[in-house]
Amino acid sequence: MNNELRTMNNKMNIKNRVAIVTGGGQGIGKEICLRLAENEAKIVIFDINEELSQEVVREIKAKGGSSLALKVDVTKYEEVNGATQQAIDKFKGIDILINNAGITKDSLLLRMKEEDWNRVLQVNLNGTFNCLKAVLRSMVKQKYGRVVNISSVIGIRGNIGQANYSASKAGIIGLTKSLAREVGRYGITVNAVAPGFIDTAMTRRLNKEAVDAIISQVPLQRMGKPGEVASLVTYLVSEEAAYITGEVIKIDGGMAM
Ligand code: NAP
């Protein structure tokens, strides 16, 4: 079998599906955009970092794909809703929503500033709520949808210095399971992916000692790659995963088993 044929046969069934990816300008979100586009989905990026997301759009278009980037702060419902309408006008519907935008503001709880608690909850949890509110109605109407919320193993097992982040990511798990129960009857699946320690700008801020300490807890003895998370997400939004909903799937090299 030649390479082209092998690639064709390996494609997930999402051709012409329209996907919103929040935080798609870099890291895990960028890889999700590229992987979905390789599988011939149309990509709408919601990111506060316009420059980076326009670069992703250029990369997708250069390979013959279809993509649009909109400057959106997911904490602002009006912006999210306006951008969702723009995406619907352009692509005639939304089939897939990946709630990936997320931040950390780490410190021990006793030293944690209220503003750092609030901001992490606002971006990670309220941002997910805002995007769901804006997109869900059109999915219900068309009786089809795929939602993947990016949680974290820290939302499952907790972590010193990350009470705000852990609470936001645990909240995403409860939200995922409740929503999966609410919208299953409309042909909409809702799942969460909980990555472990993935090599992105978010984790590159850590010093070498911290990185080595984390890797020593990972049975596979390395960081994960954003592309590995993107492959799992692509599967979850495909036709092939039609009977999976309400799940929280860890992708962490065995770290939190
Ligand atoms: P990243 O490289 O920092 O990328 C996140 C993107 O989201 C950035 O482009 C960021 O823009 C954007 N963003 C931040 N706040 C936003 C807002 N309010 N509205 C819209 N966009 C916003 O992060 P990542 O490591 O790829 O993480 C992606 C997701 O995976 C996050 O939810 C994270 O919690 C989760 N996760 C990551 C890891 C890991 O080890 N990396 C592990 C578990 C879970 P700016 O750069 O301009 O802020």
PDB file of C-alpha atoms and ligand atoms in Angstrom:
ATOM      1  CA  MET A   1       0.000   0.000   0.000  1.00  0.00           C
ATOM      2  CA  ASN A   2       1.464   3.402  -0.871  1.00  0.00           C
ATOM      3  CA  ASN A   3       1.731   6.153   1.746  1.00  0.00           C
ATOM      4  CA  GLU A   4      -1.099   8.267   0.331  1.00  0.00           C
ATOM      5  CA  LEU A   5      -3.525   5.351   0.456  1.00  0.00           C
ATOM      6  CA  ARG A   6      -2.458   4.425   3.968  1.00  0.00           C
ATOM      7  CA  THR A   7      -3.098   8.024   5.128  1.00  0.00           C
ATOM      8  CA  MET A   8      -6.519   8.021   3.476  1.00  0.00           C
ATOM      9  CA  ASN A   9      -7.485   4.786   5.164  1.00  0.00           C
ATOM     10  CA  ASN A  10      -6.334   6.075   8.550  1.00  0.00           C
ATOM     11  CA  LYS A  11      -8.583   9.151   8.424  1.00  0.00           C
ATOM     12  CA  MET A  12     -11.209   9.547  11.108  1.00  0.00           C
ATOM     13  CA  ASN A  13     -14.724  10.114   9.893  1.00  0.00           C
ATOM     14  CA  ILE A  14     -15.213  13.875  10.450  1.00  0.00           C
ATOM     15  CA  LYS A  15     -15.077  15.164   6.866  1.00  0.00           C
ATOM     16  CA  ASN A  16     -16.772  18.585   6.483  1.00  0.00           C
ATOM     17  CA  ARG A  17     -17.734  18.716  10.161  1.00  0.00           C
ATOM     18  CA  VAL A  18     -17.359  22.225  11.614  1.00  0.00           C
ATOM     19  CA  ALA A  19     -15.295  22.439  14.799  1.00  0.00           C
ATOM     20  CA  ILE A  20     -14.744  25.280  17.260  1.00  0.00           C
ATOM     21  CA  VAL A  21     -11.481  24.885  19.175  1.00  0.00           C
ATOM     22  CA  THR A  22     -10.892  27.328  22.047  1.00  0.00           C
ATOM     23  CA  GLY A  23      -7.289  28.212  22.840  1.00  0.00           C
ATOM     24  CA  GLY A  24      -6.377  26.830  19.419  1.00  0.00           C
ATOM     25  CA  GLY A  25      -3.495  29.250  18.843  1.00  0.00           C
ATOM     26  CA  GLN A  26      -0.817  27.094  20.421  1.00  0.00           C
ATOM     27  CA  GLY A  27       0.007  23.974  22.416  1.00  0.00           C
ATOM     28  CA  ILE A  28      -2.581  21.207  22.662  1.00  0.00           C
ATOM     29  CA  GLY A  29      -5.285  23.357  21.020  1.00  0.00           C
ATOM     30  CA  LYS A  30      -3.124  24.043  17.964  1.00  0.00           C
ATOM     31  CA  GLU A  31      -2.389  20.334  17.486  1.00  0.00           C
ATOM     32  CA  ILE A  32      -6.111  19.580  17.819  1.00  0.00           C
ATOM     33  CA  CYS A  33      -6.841  22.153  15.061  1.00  0.00           C
ATOM     34  CA  LEU A  34      -4.197  20.682  12.761  1.00  0.00           C
ATOM     35  CA  ARG A  35      -5.281  17.078  13.383  1.00  0.00           C
ATOM     36  CA  LEU A  36      -8.975  17.829  12.832  1.00  0.00           C
ATOM     37  CA  ALA A  37      -8.091  19.739   9.644  1.00  0.00           C
ATOM     38  CA  GLU A  38      -5.980  16.811   8.377  1.00  0.00           C
ATOM     39  CA  ASN A  39      -9.137  14.763   8.759  1.00  0.00           C
ATOM     40  CA  GLU A  40     -10.969  17.350   6.615  1.00  0.00           C
ATOM     41  CA  ALA A  41     -12.993  19.118   9.295  1.00  0.00           C
ATOM     42  CA  LYS A  42     -13.467  22.913   9.052  1.00  0.00           C
ATOM     43  CA  ILE A  43     -11.799  24.718  11.909  1.00  0.00           C
ATOM     44  CA  VAL A  44     -12.875  27.830  13.843  1.00  0.00           C
ATOM     45  CA  ILE A  45     -10.343  29.013  16.428  1.00  0.00           C
ATOM     46  CA  PHE A  46     -11.439  31.044  19.459  1.00  0.00           C
ATOM     47  CA  ASP A  47      -8.313  32.437  21.128  1.00  0.00           C
ATOM     48  CA  ILE A  48      -7.290  35.693  22.807  1.00  0.00           C
ATOM     49  CA  ASN A  49      -3.950  35.426  21.015  1.00  0.00           C
ATOM     50  CA  GLU A  50      -4.921  36.543  17.507  1.00  0.00           C
ATOM     51  CA  GLU A  51      -1.435  36.464  16.011  1.00  0.00           C
ATOM     52  CA  LEU A  52      -0.834  32.825  16.911  1.00  0.00           C
ATOM     53  CA  SER A  53      -4.271  31.666  15.822  1.00  0.00           C
ATOM     54  CA  GLN A  54      -3.923  33.426  12.435  1.00  0.00           C
ATOM     55  CA  GLU A  55      -0.684  31.459  11.955  1.00  0.00           C
ATOM     56  CA  VAL A  56      -2.577  28.216  12.576  1.00  0.00           C
ATOM     57  CA  VAL A  57      -5.209  29.303  10.028  1.00  0.00           C
ATOM     58  CA  ARG A  58      -2.467  29.973   7.459  1.00  0.00           C
ATOM     59  CA  GLU A  59      -0.955  26.539   8.128  1.00  0.00           C
ATOM     60  CA  ILE A  60      -4.327  24.821   7.642  1.00  0.00           C
ATOM     61  CA  LYS A  61      -5.134  26.790   4.465  1.00  0.00           C
ATOM     62  CA  ALA A  62      -1.679  26.080   3.017  1.00  0.00           C
ATOM     63  CA  LYS A  63      -2.568  22.373   3.154  1.00  0.00           C
ATOM     64  CA  GLY A  64      -5.899  22.985   1.412  1.00  0.00           C
ATOM     65  CA  GLY A  65      -8.050  23.080   4.554  1.00  0.00           C
ATOM     66  CA  SER A  66     -10.745  25.503   5.652  1.00  0.00           C
ATOM     67  CA  SER A  67     -10.289  27.632   8.766  1.00  0.00           C
ATOM     68  CA  LEU A  68     -11.205  30.880  10.494  1.00  0.00           C
ATOM     69  CA  ALA A  69      -9.705  32.518  13.599  1.00  0.00           C
ATOM     70  CA  LEU A  70     -11.702  34.850  15.824  1.00  0.00           C
ATOM     71  CA  LYS A  71     -10.317  36.873  18.701  1.00  0.00           C
ATOM     72  CA  VAL A  72     -12.346  35.679  21.660  1.00  0.00           C
ATOM     73  CA  ASP A  73     -11.877  35.830  25.412  1.00  0.00           C
ATOM     74  CA  VAL A  74     -13.886  32.820  26.585  1.00  0.00           C
ATOM     75  CA  THR A  75     -14.672  34.553  29.891  1.00  0.00           C
ATOM     76  CA  LYS A  76     -16.812  37.106  28.020  1.00  0.00           C
ATOM     77  CA  TYR A  77     -20.140  35.583  27.029  1.00  0.00           C
ATOM     78  CA  GLU A  78     -21.058  38.346  24.555  1.00  0.00           C
ATOM     79  CA  GLU A  79     -17.785  37.822  22.663  1.00  0.00           C
ATOM     80  CA  VAL A  80     -18.247  34.039  22.651  1.00  0.00           C
ATOM     81  CA  ASN A  81     -21.836  34.318  21.458  1.00  0.00           C
ATOM     82  CA  GLY A  82     -20.993  36.875  18.738  1.00  0.00           C
ATOM     83  CA  ALA A  83     -18.130  34.734  17.437  1.00  0.00           C
ATOM     84  CA  THR A  84     -20.316  31.617  17.477  1.00  0.00           C
ATOM     85  CA  GLN A  85     -22.907  33.419  15.319  1.00  0.00           C
ATOM     86  CA  GLN A  86     -20.139  34.482  12.905  1.00  0.00           C
ATOM     87  CA  ALA A  87     -18.970  30.861  12.666  1.00  0.00           C
ATOM     88  CA  ILE A  88     -22.525  29.622  12.090  1.00  0.00           C
ATOM     89  CA  ASP A  89     -23.083  32.262   9.374  1.00  0.00           C
ATOM     90  CA  LYS A  90     -19.887  31.228   7.590  1.00  0.00           C
ATOM     91  CA  PHE A  91     -20.085  27.448   7.932  1.00  0.00           C
ATOM     92  CA  LYS A  92     -23.869  26.923   8.407  1.00  0.00           C
ATOM     93  CA  GLY A  93     -23.651  25.139  11.744  1.00  0.00           C
ATOM     94  CA  ILE A  94     -21.330  23.836  14.462  1.00  0.00           C
ATOM     95  CA  ASP A  95     -20.828  20.087  14.868  1.00  0.00           C
ATOM     96  CA  ILE A  96     -17.868  19.923  17.241  1.00  0.00           C
ATOM     97  CA  LEU A  97     -16.811  22.005  20.248  1.00  0.00           C
ATOM     98  CA  ILE A  98     -13.445  21.520  21.929  1.00  0.00           C
ATOM     99  CA  ASN A  99     -13.222  23.480  25.197  1.00  0.00           C
ATOM    100  CA  ASN A 100      -9.459  23.664  25.479  1.00  0.00           C
ATOM    101  CA  ALA A 101      -8.577  27.249  26.543  1.00  0.00           C
ATOM    102  CA  GLY A 102      -7.044  27.081  29.994  1.00  0.00           C
ATOM    103  CA  ILE A 103      -4.588  28.828  32.301  1.00  0.00           C
ATOM    104  CA  THR A 104      -2.725  28.214  35.555  1.00  0.00           C
ATOM    105  CA  LYS A 105      -1.925  30.637  38.360  1.00  0.00           C
ATOM    106  CA  ASP A 106      -0.202  28.432  40.918  1.00  0.00           C
ATOM    107  CA  SER A 107       0.454  29.023  44.588  1.00  0.00           C
ATOM    108  CA  LEU A 108      -0.254  27.366  47.924  1.00  0.00           C
ATOM    109  CA  LEU A 109      -3.812  28.030  49.034  1.00  0.00           C
ATOM    110  CA  LEU A 110      -2.725  30.029  52.089  1.00  0.00           C
ATOM    111  CA  ARG A 111      -0.904  32.445  49.789  1.00  0.00           C
ATOM    112  CA  MET A 112      -3.350  32.347  46.899  1.00  0.00           C
ATOM    113  CA  LYS A 113      -4.751  35.718  45.892  1.00  0.00           C
ATOM    114  CA  GLU A 114      -8.497  35.840  45.442  1.00  0.00           C
ATOM    115  CA  GLU A 115      -7.979  37.288  41.957  1.00  0.00           C
ATOM    116  CA  ASP A 116      -5.851  34.262  40.957  1.00  0.00           C
ATOM    117  CA  TRP A 117      -8.497  31.872  42.282  1.00  0.00           C
ATOM    118  CA  ASN A 118     -11.205  33.762  40.375  1.00  0.00           C
ATOM    119  CA  ARG A 119      -9.330  34.147  37.092  1.00  0.00           C
ATOM    120  CA  VAL A 120      -8.470  30.427  36.820  1.00  0.00           C
ATOM    121  CA  LEU A 121     -12.074  29.438  37.578  1.00  0.00           C
ATOM    122  CA  GLN A 122     -13.327  32.084  35.127  1.00  0.00           C
ATOM    123  CA  VAL A 123     -11.194  30.967  32.190  1.00  0.00           C
ATOM    124  CA  ASN A 124     -11.191  27.211  32.728  1.00  0.00           C
ATOM    125  CA  LEU A 125     -14.683  26.563  34.071  1.00  0.00           C
ATOM    126  CA  ASN A 126     -16.852  29.602  33.265  1.00  0.00           C
ATOM    127  CA  GLY A 127     -15.210  29.799  29.810  1.00  0.00           C
ATOM    128  CA  THR A 128     -16.305  26.221  29.155  1.00  0.00           C
ATOM    129  CA  PHE A 129     -19.825  27.073  30.341  1.00  0.00           C
ATOM    130  CA  ASN A 130     -19.958  30.168  28.087  1.00  0.00           C
ATOM    131  CA  CYS A 131     -18.941  28.242  24.967  1.00  0.00           C
ATOM    132  CA  LEU A 132     -21.412  25.456  25.720  1.00  0.00           C
ATOM    133  CA  LYS A 133     -24.240  27.971  26.229  1.00  0.00           C
ATOM    134  CA  ALA A 134     -23.451  29.641  22.906  1.00  0.00           C
ATOM    135  CA  VAL A 135     -23.048  26.476  20.824  1.00  0.00           C
ATOM    136  CA  LEU A 136     -25.368  23.882  22.320  1.00  0.00           C
ATOM    137  CA  ARG A 137     -28.676  25.211  20.982  1.00  0.00           C
ATOM    138  CA  SER A 138     -27.580  24.771  17.359  1.00  0.00           C
ATOM    139  CA  MET A 139     -26.365  21.222  18.140  1.00  0.00           C
ATOM    140  CA  VAL A 140     -29.706  20.360  19.761  1.00  0.00           C
ATOM    141  CA  LYS A 141     -31.560  21.761  16.713  1.00  0.00           C
ATOM    142  CA  GLN A 142     -29.530  19.680  14.270  1.00  0.00           C
ATOM    143  CA  LYS A 143     -29.680  16.645  16.596  1.00  0.00           C
ATOM    144  CA  TYR A 144     -25.947  16.095  16.312  1.00  0.00           C
ATOM    145  CA  GLY A 145     -22.936  17.232  18.278  1.00  0.00           C
ATOM    146  CA  ARG A 146     -19.591  16.269  19.704  1.00  0.00           C
ATOM    147  CA  VAL A 147     -18.176  18.073  22.739  1.00  0.00           C
ATOM    148  CA  VAL A 148     -14.771  17.419  24.276  1.00  0.00           C
ATOM    149  CA  ASN A 149     -13.813  19.350  27.397  1.00  0.00           C
ATOM    150  CA  ILE A 150     -10.123  19.415  28.270  1.00  0.00           C
ATOM    151  CA  SER A 151      -9.773  18.645  31.964  1.00  0.00           C
ATOM    152  CA  SER A 152      -6.542  17.449  33.621  1.00  0.00           C
ATOM    153  CA  VAL A 153      -5.306  14.635  35.837  1.00  0.00           C
ATOM    154  CA  ILE A 154      -4.863  17.411  38.422  1.00  0.00           C
ATOM    155  CA  GLY A 155      -8.671  17.659  38.498  1.00  0.00           C
ATOM    156  CA  ILE A 156      -8.770  13.977  39.461  1.00  0.00           C
ATOM    157  CA  ARG A 157      -5.909  13.615  41.934  1.00  0.00           C
ATOM    158  CA  GLY A 158      -5.198  17.212  43.072  1.00  0.00           C
ATOM    159  CA  ASN A 159      -1.778  18.833  43.321  1.00  0.00           C
ATOM    160  CA  ILE A 160       0.118  20.985  45.772  1.00  0.00           C
ATOM    161  CA  GLY A 161      -0.022  24.632  44.677  1.00  0.00           C
ATOM    162  CA  GLN A 162      -2.863  24.105  42.214  1.00  0.00           C
ATOM    163  CA  ALA A 163      -6.086  24.253  44.276  1.00  0.00           C
ATOM    164  CA  ASN A 164      -7.643  26.754  41.848  1.00  0.00           C
ATOM    165  CA  TYR A 165      -6.620  24.800  38.731  1.00  0.00           C
ATOM    166  CA  SER A 166      -7.616  21.462  40.272  1.00  0.00           C
ATOM    167  CA  ALA A 167     -11.028  22.815  41.323  1.00  0.00           C
ATOM    168  CA  SER A 168     -11.630  24.180  37.813  1.00  0.00           C
ATOM    169  CA  LYS A 169     -10.650  20.896  36.151  1.00  0.00           C
ATOM    170  CA  ALA A 170     -12.688  18.805  38.611  1.00  0.00           C
ATOM    171  CA  GLY A 171     -15.610  21.136  37.888  1.00  0.00           C
ATOM    172  CA  ILE A 172     -15.228  20.364  34.186  1.00  0.00           C
ATOM    173  CA  ILE A 173     -15.618  16.646  34.960  1.00  0.00           C
ATOM    174  CA  GLY A 174     -18.922  17.194  36.816  1.00  0.00           C
ATOM    175  CA  LEU A 175     -20.109  19.505  34.045  1.00  0.00           C
ATOM    176  CA  THR A 176     -19.208  16.905  31.399  1.00  0.00           C
ATOM    177  CA  LYS A 177     -21.108  14.080  33.086  1.00  0.00           C
ATOM    178  CA  SER A 178     -24.218  16.172  33.811  1.00  0.00           C
ATOM    179  CA  LEU A 179     -24.359  17.553  30.286  1.00  0.00           C
ATOM    180  CA  ALA A 180     -23.806  14.106  28.738  1.00  0.00           C
ATOM    181  CA  ARG A 181     -26.953  12.976  30.573  1.00  0.00           C
ATOM    182  CA  GLU A 182     -28.910  16.075  29.471  1.00  0.00           C
ATOM    183  CA  VAL A 183     -28.153  16.014  25.756  1.00  0.00           C
ATOM    184  CA  GLY A 184     -27.620  12.348  24.852  1.00  0.00           C
ATOM    185  CA  ARG A 185     -31.185  12.193  23.541  1.00  0.00           C
ATOM    186  CA  TYR A 186     -30.254  14.774  20.883  1.00  0.00           C
ATOM    187  CA  GLY A 187     -27.392  12.730  19.461  1.00  0.00           C
ATOM    188  CA  ILE A 188     -24.787  14.848  21.255  1.00  0.00           C
ATOM    189  CA  THR A 189     -21.852  13.186  23.013  1.00  0.00           C
ATOM    190  CA  VAL A 190     -19.935  15.018  25.756  1.00  0.00           C
ATOM    191  CA  ASN A 191     -16.610  13.685  27.007  1.00  0.00           C
ATOM    192  CA  ALA A 192     -13.636  14.964  28.964  1.00  0.00           C
ATOM    193  CA  VAL A 193      -9.970  14.331  28.264  1.00  0.00           C
ATOM    194  CA  ALA A 194      -7.603  14.547  31.227  1.00  0.00           C
ATOM    195  CA  PRO A 195      -4.010  15.018  30.071  1.00  0.00           C
ATOM    196  CA  GLY A 196      -1.075  14.465  32.391  1.00  0.00           C
ATOM    197  CA  PHE A 197       2.197  16.315  31.826  1.00  0.00           C
ATOM    198  CA  ILE A 198       2.282  17.593  28.237  1.00  0.00           C
ATOM    199  CA  ASP A 199       5.087  19.533  26.573  1.00  0.00           C
ATOM    200  CA  THR A 200       3.592  23.005  25.873  1.00  0.00           C
ATOM    201  CA  ALA A 201       4.179  26.668  26.802  1.00  0.00           C
ATOM    202  CA  MET A 202       2.173  26.003  29.986  1.00  0.00           C
ATOM    203  CA  THR A 203       4.656  23.400  31.283  1.00  0.00           C
ATOM    204  CA  ARG A 204       7.786  24.977  29.750  1.00  0.00           C
ATOM    205  CA  ARG A 205       7.569  27.613  32.508  1.00  0.00           C
ATOM    206  CA  LEU A 206       8.637  24.979  35.094  1.00  0.00           C
ATOM    207  CA  ASN A 207      12.303  24.640  36.072  1.00  0.00           C
ATOM    208  CA  LYS A 208      14.325  21.482  35.342  1.00  0.00           C
ATOM    209  CA  GLU A 209      14.063  20.117  38.907  1.00  0.00           C
ATOM    210  CA  ALA A 210      10.270  20.393  38.846  1.00  0.00           C
ATOM    211  CA  VAL A 211      10.116  18.735  35.410  1.00  0.00           C
ATOM    212  CA  ASP A 212      12.396  15.850  36.526  1.00  0.00           C
ATOM    213  CA  ALA A 213      10.322  15.366  39.698  1.00  0.00           C
ATOM    214  CA  ILE A 214       7.118  15.060  37.687  1.00  0.00           C
ATOM    215  CA  ILE A 215       8.627  12.761  35.064  1.00  0.00           C
ATOM    216  CA  SER A 216       9.867  10.440  37.835  1.00  0.00           C
ATOM    217  CA  GLN A 217       6.169   9.814  38.691  1.00  0.00           C
ATOM    218  CA  VAL A 218       5.292   8.881  35.109  1.00  0.00           C
ATOM    219  CA  PRO A 219       5.585   5.144  34.318  1.00  0.00           C
ATOM    220  CA  LEU A 220       6.336   5.974  30.654  1.00  0.00           C
ATOM    221  CA  GLN A 221       9.166   8.282  31.895  1.00  0.00           C
ATOM    222  CA  ARG A 222       8.543  11.226  29.577  1.00  0.00           C
ATOM    223  CA  MET A 223       6.263  14.187  28.922  1.00  0.00           C
ATOM    224  CA  GLY A 224       3.325  13.682  26.578  1.00  0.00           C
ATOM    225  CA  LYS A 225       3.207  15.363  23.183  1.00  0.00           C
ATOM    226  CA  PRO A 226       0.356  17.736  22.226  1.00  0.00           C
ATOM    227  CA  GLY A 227      -0.176  15.603  19.105  1.00  0.00           C
ATOM    228  CA  GLU A 228      -0.883  12.553  21.270  1.00  0.00           C
ATOM    229  CA  VAL A 229      -3.701  14.418  23.025  1.00  0.00           C
ATOM    230  CA  ALA A 230      -4.951  15.657  19.632  1.00  0.00           C
ATOM    231  CA  SER A 231      -5.217  12.080  18.312  1.00  0.00           C
ATOM    232  CA  LEU A 232      -7.430  11.052  21.227  1.00  0.00           C
ATOM    233  CA  VAL A 233      -9.624  14.134  20.811  1.00  0.00           C
ATOM    234  CA  THR A 234      -9.955  13.478  17.070  1.00  0.00           C
ATOM    235  CA  TYR A 235     -11.146   9.956  17.780  1.00  0.00           C
ATOM    236  CA  LEU A 236     -13.699  11.191  20.353  1.00  0.00           C
ATOM    237  CA  VAL A 237     -15.291  13.630  17.889  1.00  0.00           C
ATOM    238  CA  SER A 238     -15.453  11.114  15.040  1.00  0.00           C
ATOM    239  CA  GLU A 239     -18.341   8.910  13.920  1.00  0.00           C
ATOM    240  CA  GLU A 240     -16.310   5.962  15.183  1.00  0.00           C
ATOM    241  CA  ALA A 241     -16.791   7.173  18.809  1.00  0.00           C
ATOM    242  CA  ALA A 242     -20.578   7.625  18.515  1.00  0.00           C
ATOM    243  CA  TYR A 243     -21.338   5.392  21.524  1.00  0.00           C
ATOM    244  CA  ILE A 244     -18.922   7.023  23.983  1.00  0.00           C
ATOM    245  CA  THR A 245     -20.347   9.750  26.224  1.00  0.00           C
ATOM    246  CA  GLY A 246     -19.865  11.031  29.775  1.00  0.00           C
ATOM    247  CA  GLU A 247     -16.351   9.569  29.896  1.00  0.00           C
ATOM    248  CA  VAL A 248     -13.214  11.076  31.397  1.00  0.00           C
ATOM    249  CA  ILE A 249     -10.233   9.666  29.535  1.00  0.00           C
ATOM    250  CA  LYS A 250      -6.782  10.133  31.031  1.00  0.00           C
ATOM    251  CA  ILE A 251      -3.802  10.517  28.723  1.00  0.00           C
ATOM    252  CA  ASP A 252      -0.917  10.734  31.128  1.00  0.00           C
ATOM    253  CA  GLY A 253       1.658   7.991  30.562  1.00  0.00           C
ATOM    254  CA  GLY A 254       0.201   6.144  33.541  1.00  0.00           C
ATOM    255  CA  MET A 255       0.841   9.003  36.015  1.00  0.00           C
ATOM    256  CA  ALA A 256      -2.544   8.984  37.760  1.00  0.00           C
ATOM    257  CA  MET A 257      -3.611   5.333  37.488  1.00  0.00           C
TER     258      MET A 257
HETATM  259  P1  NAP B   1      -1.149  26.828  26.274  1.00  0.00           P
HETATM  260  O1  NAP B   1      -0.005  26.340  25.446  1.00  0.00           O
HETATM  261  O2  NAP B   1      -0.907  27.880  27.296  1.00  0.00           O
HETATM  262  O3  NAP B   1      -2.315  27.305  25.268  1.00  0.00           O
HETATM  263  C1  NAP B   1      -3.535  27.782  25.745  1.00  0.00           C
HETATM  264  C2  NAP B   1      -4.119  28.770  24.768  1.00  0.00           C
HETATM  265  O4  NAP B   1      -5.353  29.284  25.314  1.00  0.00           O
HETATM  266  C3  NAP B   1      -3.214  29.974  24.536  1.00  0.00           C
HETATM  267  O5  NAP B   1      -3.171  30.335  23.181  1.00  0.00           O
HETATM  268  C4  NAP B   1      -3.883  31.059  25.371  1.00  0.00           C
HETATM  269  O6  NAP B   1      -3.581  32.372  24.948  1.00  0.00           O
HETATM  270  C5  NAP B   1      -5.333  30.706  25.193  1.00  0.00           C
HETATM  271  N1  NAP B   1      -6.172  31.344  26.202  1.00  0.00           N
HETATM  272  C6  NAP B   1      -5.863  31.625  27.501  1.00  0.00           C
HETATM  273  N2  NAP B   1      -6.865  32.278  28.100  1.00  0.00           N
HETATM  274  C7  NAP B   1      -7.856  32.406  27.168  1.00  0.00           C
HETATM  275  C8  NAP B   1      -9.127  33.019  27.170  1.00  0.00           C
HETATM  276  N3  NAP B   1      -9.600  33.639  28.259  1.00  0.00           N
HETATM  277  N4  NAP B   1      -9.888  32.974  26.046  1.00  0.00           N
HETATM  278  C9  NAP B   1      -9.406  32.387  24.921  1.00  0.00           C
HETATM  279  N5  NAP B   1      -8.185  31.815  24.850  1.00  0.00           N
HETATM  280  C10 NAP B   1      -7.423  31.815  25.959  1.00  0.00           C
HETATM  281  O7  NAP B   1      -1.840  25.617  27.059  1.00  0.00           O
HETATM  282  P2  NAP B   1      -1.790  24.032  26.798  1.00  0.00           P
HETATM  283  O8  NAP B   1      -0.732  23.459  27.640  1.00  0.00           O
HETATM  284  O9  NAP B   1      -1.856  23.740  25.338  1.00  0.00           O
HETATM  285  O10 NAP B   1      -3.169  23.629  27.495  1.00  0.00           O
HETATM  286  C11 NAP B   1      -4.387  23.467  26.760  1.00  0.00           C
HETATM  287  C12 NAP B   1      -5.420  22.884  27.712  1.00  0.00           C
HETATM  288  O11 NAP B   1      -4.949  21.624  28.199  1.00  0.00           O
HETATM  289  C13 NAP B   1      -5.688  23.734  28.954  1.00  0.00           C
HETATM  290  O12 NAP B   1      -7.041  23.684  29.289  1.00  0.00           O
HETATM  291  C14 NAP B   1      -4.851  23.066  30.018  1.00  0.00           C
HETATM  292  O13 NAP B   1      -5.354  23.287  31.311  1.00  0.00           O
HETATM  293  C15 NAP B   1      -4.995  21.609  29.608  1.00  0.00           C
HETATM  294  N6  NAP B   1      -3.925  20.760  30.130  1.00  0.00           N
HETATM  295  C16 NAP B   1      -2.620  20.998  29.814  1.00  0.00           C
HETATM  296  C17 NAP B   1      -1.644  20.155  30.338  1.00  0.00           C
HETATM  297  C18 NAP B   1      -0.184  20.351  30.036  1.00  0.00           C
HETATM  298  O14 NAP B   1       0.625  19.630  30.656  1.00  0.00           O
HETATM  299  N7  NAP B   1       0.198  21.234  29.149  1.00  0.00           N
HETATM  300  C19 NAP B   1      -2.012  19.097  31.185  1.00  0.00           C
HETATM  301  C20 NAP B   1      -3.351  18.902  31.473  1.00  0.00           C
HETATM  302  C21 NAP B   1      -4.303  19.740  30.932  1.00  0.00           C
HETATM  303  P3  NAP B   1      -2.363  33.179  25.709  1.00  0.00           P
HETATM  304  O15 NAP B   1      -1.131  32.353  25.522  1.00  0.00           O
HETATM  305  O16 NAP B   1      -2.316  34.496  25.044  1.00  0.00           O
HETATM  306  O17 NAP B   1      -2.774  33.245  27.170  1.00  0.00           O
END
